[in-house]
Amino acid sequence: MRTEDRALGLIGMAQRAGKLASGEFSAEKLIQSGRAFLVIVAEDASENTRKRFQDKCTFYEIPCFVFETRERLGRAIGKELRASLAIGDENLAGAVEKLLRQLEAGSQVSDTDKKATDGQQI
C-alpha cells in the first residue's frame, strides 16, 4: 500500500473516531482551542488559505503539511471537497505526521522494492 493511501486511511479513521475537524472554520476553531495536533492543507487550496493555516500553525506550534488535493482529502473522510483538516488526537496525528514526513523526505519504498530487497531471491 502506498504511503499516501496509508495516510489518507488514518485521516479517515480520525474522522470516524470524531477526532477530526474539516473545513476552514472548524479547523481554525480546533487550532485556536489548543486541541489540534496536526493540520493538513490541500495542495490545490488557495494561496491565501495555505498562508493563513501555515501562519496559525507557526503561532500555535502545530505541525502543518500541504498534502493531496481537496477532492482526495474530502473522499478520505466521506465528505465533499475539503481544503483543510485538523486532527485532534495526539496518537493519530503522530502516525499521520510520521507518514507525511516520510513522503517529504522521499524515503518511500514501494512494495515491489521491499520484496526484492528483504533477502529473498525472486
CSV table of N, CA and C in Angstrom, one decimal:
chain,number,residue,atom,x,y,z
A,1,MET,N,0.9,-1.2,0.0
A,1,MET,CA,0.0,0.0,0.0
A,1,MET,C,0.9,1.2,0.0
A,2,ARG,N,0.5,2.2,-0.8
A,2,ARG,CA,1.3,3.4,-0.9
A,2,ARG,C,1.2,4.3,0.4
A,3,THR,N,2.2,5.0,0.7
A,3,THR,CA,2.3,5.8,1.9
A,3,THR,C,1.2,6.8,1.9
A,4,GLU,N,0.9,7.4,0.7
A,4,GLU,CA,-0.2,8.4,0.6
A,4,GLU,C,-1.5,7.8,1.0
A,5,ASP,N,-1.8,6.6,0.5
A,5,ASP,CA,-3.0,5.9,0.8
A,5,ASP,C,-3.1,5.5,2.3
A,6,ARG,N,-2.0,5.1,2.9
A,6,ARG,CA,-2.0,4.8,4.3
A,6,ARG,C,-2.3,6.1,5.2
A,7,ALA,N,-1.7,7.2,4.8
A,7,ALA,CA,-2.0,8.5,5.5
A,7,ALA,C,-3.5,8.9,5.3
A,8,LEU,N,-4.1,8.7,4.1
A,8,LEU,CA,-5.5,9.0,3.9
A,8,LEU,C,-6.4,8.1,4.7
A,9,GLY,N,-6.0,6.8,4.9
A,9,GLY,CA,-6.7,5.9,5.7
A,9,GLY,C,-6.7,6.3,7.1
A,10,LEU,N,-5.6,6.7,7.6
A,10,LEU,CA,-5.6,7.2,9.0
A,10,LEU,C,-6.4,8.5,9.2
A,11,ILE,N,-6.4,9.3,8.2
A,11,ILE,CA,-7.2,10.5,8.3
A,11,ILE,C,-8.7,10.1,8.3
A,12,GLY,N,-9.1,9.1,7.5
A,12,GLY,CA,-10.5,8.6,7.6
A,12,GLY,C,-10.8,8.0,9.0
A,13,MET,N,-9.8,7.3,9.6
A,13,MET,CA,-10.0,6.8,10.9
A,13,MET,C,-10.2,7.9,11.9
A,14,ALA,N,-9.5,9.0,11.8
A,14,ALA,CA,-9.7,10.1,12.7
A,14,ALA,C,-11.1,10.7,12.6
A,15,GLN,N,-11.6,10.7,11.3
A,15,GLN,CA,-12.9,11.2,11.1
A,15,GLN,C,-14.0,10.3,11.8
A,16,ARG,N,-13.8,9.0,11.6
A,16,ARG,CA,-14.8,8.1,12.2
A,16,ARG,C,-14.7,8.1,13.7
A,17,ALA,N,-13.5,8.4,14.3
A,17,ALA,CA,-13.4,8.5,15.7
A,17,ALA,C,-13.9,9.8,16.3
A,18,GLY,N,-14.2,10.7,15.4
A,18,GLY,CA,-14.7,12.0,15.9
A,18,GLY,C,-13.6,12.9,16.3
A,19,LYS,N,-12.4,12.7,15.8
A,19,LYS,CA,-11.2,13.5,16.2
A,19,LYS,C,-10.6,14.3,15.1
A,20,LEU,N,-11.5,14.7,14.2
A,20,LEU,CA,-11.0,15.5,13.0
A,20,LEU,C,-12.0,16.6,12.8
A,21,ALA,N,-11.4,17.8,12.6
A,21,ALA,CA,-12.2,19.0,12.2
A,21,ALA,C,-11.9,19.2,10.7
A,22,SER,N,-12.9,19.3,9.9
A,22,SER,CA,-12.6,19.6,8.5
A,22,SER,C,-13.3,20.9,8.0
A,23,GLY,N,-12.7,21.5,7.1
A,23,GLY,CA,-13.2,22.8,6.6
A,23,GLY,C,-12.5,23.9,7.4
A,24,GLU,N,-12.4,25.1,6.7
A,24,GLU,CA,-11.6,26.2,7.3
A,24,GLU,C,-12.1,26.6,8.7
A,25,PHE,N,-13.4,26.8,8.8
A,25,PHE,CA,-13.9,27.3,10.1
A,25,PHE,C,-13.6,26.3,11.2
A,26,SER,N,-14.0,25.1,11.0
A,26,SER,CA,-13.9,24.1,12.1
A,26,SER,C,-12.4,23.8,12.4
A,27,ALA,N,-11.6,23.8,11.4
A,27,ALA,CA,-10.1,23.5,11.6
A,27,ALA,C,-9.5,24.7,12.4
A,28,GLU,N,-9.8,25.9,12.0
A,28,GLU,CA,-9.3,27.1,12.7
A,28,GLU,C,-9.8,27.1,14.2
A,29,LYS,N,-11.0,26.7,14.4
A,29,LYS,CA,-11.5,26.6,15.8
A,29,LYS,C,-10.8,25.6,16.6
A,30,LEU,N,-10.5,24.4,16.1
A,30,LEU,CA,-9.7,23.4,16.8
A,30,LEU,C,-8.3,23.9,17.1
A,31,ILE,N,-7.7,24.6,16.1
A,31,ILE,CA,-6.3,25.1,16.3
A,31,ILE,C,-6.3,26.1,17.4
A,32,GLN,N,-7.2,27.1,17.4
A,32,GLN,CA,-7.2,28.2,18.4
A,32,GLN,C,-7.6,27.7,19.8
A,33,SER,N,-8.3,26.5,19.8
A,33,SER,CA,-8.7,26.0,21.2
A,33,SER,C,-7.5,25.2,21.8
A,34,GLY,N,-6.5,25.0,21.0
A,34,GLY,CA,-5.3,24.3,21.5
A,34,GLY,C,-5.4,22.8,21.5
A,35,ARG,N,-6.5,22.3,20.8
A,35,ARG,CA,-6.7,20.8,20.8
A,35,ARG,C,-6.3,20.2,19.5
A,36,ALA,N,-5.7,20.9,18.6
A,36,ALA,CA,-5.2,20.3,17.3
A,36,ALA,C,-3.8,19.9,17.4
A,37,PHE,N,-3.5,18.7,16.9
A,37,PHE,CA,-2.1,18.2,17.0
A,37,PHE,C,-1.4,18.1,15.6
A,38,LEU,N,-2.2,18.3,14.6
A,38,LEU,CA,-1.7,18.2,13.2
A,38,LEU,C,-2.7,18.9,12.3
A,39,VAL,N,-2.2,19.7,11.3
A,39,VAL,CA,-3.0,20.4,10.3
A,39,VAL,C,-2.6,20.0,9.0
A,40,ILE,N,-3.5,19.7,8.1
A,40,ILE,CA,-3.3,19.4,6.7
A,40,ILE,C,-4.0,20.3,5.8
A,41,VAL,N,-3.3,20.9,4.9
A,41,VAL,CA,-4.0,21.8,3.9
A,41,VAL,C,-3.8,21.2,2.5
A,42,ALA,N,-4.8,21.2,1.7
A,42,ALA,CA,-4.7,20.6,0.4
A,42,ALA,C,-3.8,21.4,-0.5
A,43,GLU,N,-3.1,20.6,-1.4
A,43,GLU,CA,-2.2,21.2,-2.4
A,43,GLU,C,-2.9,22.3,-3.3
A,44,ASP,N,-4.1,22.0,-3.6
A,44,ASP,CA,-4.9,22.9,-4.5
A,44,ASP,C,-5.7,23.9,-3.8
A,45,ALA,N,-5.5,24.1,-2.5
A,45,ALA,CA,-6.2,25.2,-1.7
A,45,ALA,C,-5.6,26.5,-2.2
A,46,SER,N,-6.4,27.5,-2.0
A,46,SER,CA,-5.9,28.9,-2.4
A,46,SER,C,-4.6,29.3,-1.7
A,47,GLU,N,-3.9,30.1,-2.3
A,47,GLU,CA,-2.6,30.6,-1.6
A,47,GLU,C,-3.0,31.3,-0.3
A,48,ASN,N,-4.1,32.0,-0.2
A,48,ASN,CA,-4.5,32.7,1.0
A,48,ASN,C,-4.8,31.7,2.1
A,49,THR,N,-5.5,30.6,1.8
A,49,THR,CA,-5.8,29.6,2.7
A,49,THR,C,-4.5,28.9,3.3
A,50,ARG,N,-3.6,28.5,2.3
A,50,ARG,CA,-2.4,27.9,2.8
A,50,ARG,C,-1.6,28.8,3.7
A,51,LYS,N,-1.5,30.1,3.3
A,51,LYS,CA,-0.7,31.0,4.2
A,51,LYS,C,-1.4,31.2,5.5
A,52,ARG,N,-2.7,31.3,5.5
A,52,ARG,CA,-3.4,31.6,6.8
A,52,ARG,C,-3.2,30.4,7.8
A,53,PHE,N,-3.3,29.1,7.3
A,53,PHE,CA,-3.1,28.0,8.1
A,53,PHE,C,-1.6,27.8,8.5
A,54,GLN,N,-0.7,28.1,7.6
A,54,GLN,CA,0.7,28.0,8.0
A,54,GLN,C,1.1,29.0,9.1
A,55,ASP,N,0.5,30.2,8.9
A,55,ASP,CA,0.8,31.2,9.9
A,55,ASP,C,0.2,30.8,11.3
A,56,LYS,N,-1.0,30.3,11.3
A,56,LYS,CA,-1.7,29.9,12.6
A,56,LYS,C,-0.9,28.8,13.2
A,57,CYS,N,-0.5,27.8,12.4
A,57,CYS,CA,0.3,26.7,12.9
A,57,CYS,C,1.6,27.1,13.5
A,58,THR,N,2.2,28.0,12.8
A,58,THR,CA,3.5,28.5,13.4
A,58,THR,C,3.3,29.2,14.7
A,59,PHE,N,2.3,30.0,14.8
A,59,PHE,CA,2.0,30.7,16.0
A,59,PHE,C,1.6,29.7,17.2
A,60,TYR,N,0.8,28.7,16.9
A,60,TYR,CA,0.4,27.8,17.9
A,60,TYR,C,1.3,26.6,18.0
A,61,GLU,N,2.4,26.6,17.3
A,61,GLU,CA,3.4,25.5,17.3
A,61,GLU,C,2.7,24.1,17.0
A,62,ILE,N,2.0,24.0,15.9
A,62,ILE,CA,1.4,22.8,15.4
A,62,ILE,C,2.0,22.4,14.1
A,63,PRO,N,2.3,21.2,13.9
A,63,PRO,CA,2.8,20.8,12.6
A,63,PRO,C,1.8,21.0,11.5
A,64,CYS,N,2.2,21.5,10.3
A,64,CYS,CA,1.3,21.8,9.2
A,64,CYS,C,1.9,21.2,7.9
A,65,PHE,N,1.1,20.5,7.2
A,65,PHE,CA,1.6,19.9,6.0
A,65,PHE,C,0.6,20.2,4.8
A,66,VAL,N,1.2,20.4,3.6
A,66,VAL,CA,0.4,20.5,2.4
A,66,VAL,C,0.5,19.2,1.8
A,67,PHE,N,-0.7,18.6,1.6
A,67,PHE,CA,-0.8,17.2,1.2
A,67,PHE,C,-2.1,16.9,0.4
A,68,GLU,N,-2.0,16.2,-0.7
A,68,GLU,CA,-3.1,15.8,-1.6
A,68,GLU,C,-4.0,16.9,-2.1
A,69,THR,N,-5.0,16.5,-2.7
A,69,THR,CA,-6.0,17.5,-3.3
A,69,THR,C,-7.2,17.6,-2.4
A,70,ARG,N,-8.0,18.7,-2.6
A,70,ARG,CA,-9.2,18.9,-1.9
A,70,ARG,C,-10.1,17.7,-2.1
A,71,GLU,N,-10.2,17.2,-3.3
A,71,GLU,CA,-11.1,16.0,-3.6
A,71,GLU,C,-10.6,14.8,-2.9
A,72,ARG,N,-9.4,14.4,-2.9
A,72,ARG,CA,-8.9,13.2,-2.2
A,72,ARG,C,-9.0,13.4,-0.7
A,73,LEU,N,-8.8,14.5,-0.1
A,73,LEU,CA,-9.0,14.7,1.3
A,73,LEU,C,-10.4,14.5,1.7
A,74,GLY,N,-11.3,15.1,0.9
A,74,GLY,CA,-12.7,15.0,1.2
A,74,GLY,C,-13.2,13.6,1.0
A,75,ARG,N,-12.7,12.9,0.0
A,75,ARG,CA,-13.1,11.5,-0.2
A,75,ARG,C,-12.7,10.6,1.0
A,76,ALA,N,-11.5,10.9,1.5
A,76,ALA,CA,-10.9,10.1,2.6
A,76,ALA,C,-11.8,10.2,3.9
A,77,ILE,N,-12.5,11.3,4.0
A,77,ILE,CA,-13.4,11.4,5.2
A,77,ILE,C,-14.8,11.3,4.9
A,78,GLY,N,-15.2,10.9,3.7
A,78,GLY,CA,-16.6,10.7,3.3
A,78,GLY,C,-17.4,12.0,3.1
A,79,LYS,N,-16.7,13.1,2.7
A,79,LYS,CA,-17.4,14.3,2.5
A,79,LYS,C,-17.0,14.9,1.1
A,80,GLU,N,-17.5,16.1,0.9
A,80,GLU,CA,-17.2,16.8,-0.4
A,80,GLU,C,-15.7,17.3,-0.3
A,81,LEU,N,-15.4,18.2,-1.2
A,81,LEU,CA,-14.1,18.8,-1.2
A,81,LEU,C,-13.7,19.4,0.2
A,82,ARG,N,-12.5,19.2,0.6
A,82,ARG,CA,-12.0,19.8,1.9
A,82,ARG,C,-10.6,20.3,1.7
A,83,ALA,N,-10.5,21.6,1.9
A,83,ALA,CA,-9.2,22.3,1.8
A,83,ALA,C,-8.3,22.2,3.0
A,84,SER,N,-8.9,22.0,4.2
A,84,SER,CA,-8.1,22.0,5.4
A,84,SER,C,-8.7,21.0,6.4
A,85,LEU,N,-7.8,20.3,7.1
A,85,LEU,CA,-8.2,19.4,8.2
A,85,LEU,C,-7.3,19.6,9.4
A,86,ALA,N,-7.9,19.4,10.6
A,86,ALA,CA,-7.1,19.4,11.8
A,86,ALA,C,-7.4,18.2,12.6
A,87,ILE,N,-6.4,17.4,13.0
A,87,ILE,CA,-6.5,16.2,13.8
A,87,ILE,C,-6.4,16.5,15.2
A,88,GLY,N,-7.4,16.1,16.0
A,88,GLY,CA,-7.4,16.4,17.5
A,88,GLY,C,-7.1,15.2,18.4
A,89,ASP,N,-6.4,14.2,17.8
A,89,ASP,CA,-6.0,13.1,18.6
A,89,ASP,C,-4.5,13.0,18.5
A,90,GLU,N,-3.8,13.0,19.6
A,90,GLU,CA,-2.3,13.0,19.6
A,90,GLU,C,-1.7,11.8,18.9
A,91,ASN,N,-2.2,10.6,19.2
A,91,ASN,CA,-1.7,9.4,18.6
A,91,ASN,C,-1.9,9.3,17.1
A,92,LEU,N,-3.1,9.6,16.7
A,92,LEU,CA,-3.4,9.5,15.2
A,92,LEU,C,-2.6,10.6,14.5
A,93,ALA,N,-2.6,11.8,15.1
A,93,ALA,CA,-1.8,12.9,14.5
A,93,ALA,C,-0.3,12.5,14.3
A,94,GLY,N,0.2,11.8,15.3
A,94,GLY,CA,1.6,11.4,15.3
A,94,GLY,C,1.8,10.4,14.2
A,95,ALA,N,0.9,9.4,14.0
A,95,ALA,CA,1.0,8.4,13.0
A,95,ALA,C,0.9,9.0,11.6
A,96,VAL,N,0.0,10.0,11.4
A,96,VAL,CA,-0.1,10.6,10.1
A,96,VAL,C,1.1,11.5,9.8
A,97,GLU,N,1.6,12.2,10.9
A,97,GLU,CA,2.8,13.1,10.7
A,97,GLU,C,4.0,12.2,10.3
A,98,LYS,N,4.1,11.1,10.9
A,98,LYS,CA,5.3,10.2,10.5
A,98,LYS,C,5.2,9.8,9.0
A,99,LEU,N,4.0,9.5,8.6
A,99,LEU,CA,3.9,9.1,7.1
A,99,LEU,C,4.2,10.3,6.2
A,100,LEU,N,3.7,11.5,6.6
A,100,LEU,CA,3.9,12.7,5.8
A,100,LEU,C,5.3,13.1,5.8
A,101,ARG,N,6.0,12.9,6.9
A,101,ARG,CA,7.5,13.2,6.9
A,101,ARG,C,8.2,12.3,6.0
A,102,GLN,N,7.8,11.0,6.0
A,102,GLN,CA,8.4,10.0,5.1
A,102,GLN,C,8.3,10.5,3.6
A,103,LEU,N,7.1,11.0,3.3
A,103,LEU,CA,6.8,11.4,2.0
A,103,LEU,C,7.7,12.7,1.6
A,104,GLU,N,7.8,13.6,2.6
A,104,GLU,CA,8.6,14.8,2.4
A,104,GLU,C,10.0,14.4,2.2
A,105,ALA,N,10.5,13.4,2.9
A,105,ALA,CA,11.9,13.0,2.8
A,105,ALA,C,12.2,12.2,1.5
A,106,GLY,N,11.1,11.7,0.9
A,106,GLY,CA,11.2,10.9,-0.3
A,106,GLY,C,11.8,9.5,0.1
A,107,SER,N,11.5,9.0,1.3
A,107,SER,CA,12.1,7.7,1.7
A,107,SER,C,11.1,6.6,1.5
A,108,GLN,N,10.1,6.8,0.7
A,108,GLN,CA,9.1,5.8,0.4
A,108,GLN,C,9.7,4.7,-0.4
A,109,VAL,N,9.5,3.5,0.0
A,109,VAL,CA,10.0,2.3,-0.7
A,109,VAL,C,8.7,1.5,-1.1
A,110,SER,N,8.6,1.2,-2.4
A,110,SER,CA,7.4,0.5,-2.9
A,110,SER,C,7.4,-0.9,-2.5
A,111,ASP,N,6.2,-1.6,-2.5
A,111,ASP,CA,6.1,-3.0,-2.1
A,111,ASP,C,7.0,-3.9,-3.0
A,112,THR,N,7.1,-3.6,-4.2
A,112,THR,CA,8.0,-4.4,-5.1
A,112,THR,C,9.5,-4.2,-4.7
A,113,ASP,N,9.9,-3.0,-4.3
A,113,ASP,CA,11.3,-2.8,-3.9
A,113,ASP,C,11.5,-3.6,-2.6
A,114,LYS,N,10.5,-3.6,-1.7
A,114,LYS,CA,10.7,-4.3,-0.4
A,114,LYS,C,10.9,-5.8,-0.7
A,115,LYS,N,10.1,-6.4,-1.6
A,115,LYS,CA,10.2,-7.8,-1.8
A,115,LYS,C,11.6,-8.1,-2.4
A,116,ALA,N,12.1,-7.3,-3.2
A,116,ALA,CA,13.4,-7.5,-3.9
A,116,ALA,C,14.5,-7.4,-2.9
A,117,THR,N,14.4,-6.6,-1.9
A,117,THR,CA,15.5,-6.3,-1.0
A,117,THR,C,15.4,-6.9,0.4
A,118,ASP,N,14.4,-7.7,0.6
A,118,ASP,CA,14.3,-8.2,2.0
A,118,ASP,C,15.0,-9.6,2.1
A,119,GLY,N,15.9,-9.8,1.3
A,119,GLY,CA,16.8,-11.0,1.5
A,119,GLY,C,16.2,-12.2,0.7
A,120,GLN,N,15.1,-12.1,0.1
A,120,GLN,CA,14.6,-13.3,-0.7
A,120,GLN,C,14.9,-13.2,-2.1
A,121,GLN,N,15.3,-14.3,-2.7
A,121,GLN,CA,15.5,-14.3,-4.1
A,121,GLN,C,14.2,-14.5,-4.9
A,122,ILE,N,14.1,-13.8,-6.0
A,122,ILE,CA,12.8,-13.9,-6.8
A,122,ILE,C,13.1,-14.8,-8.0
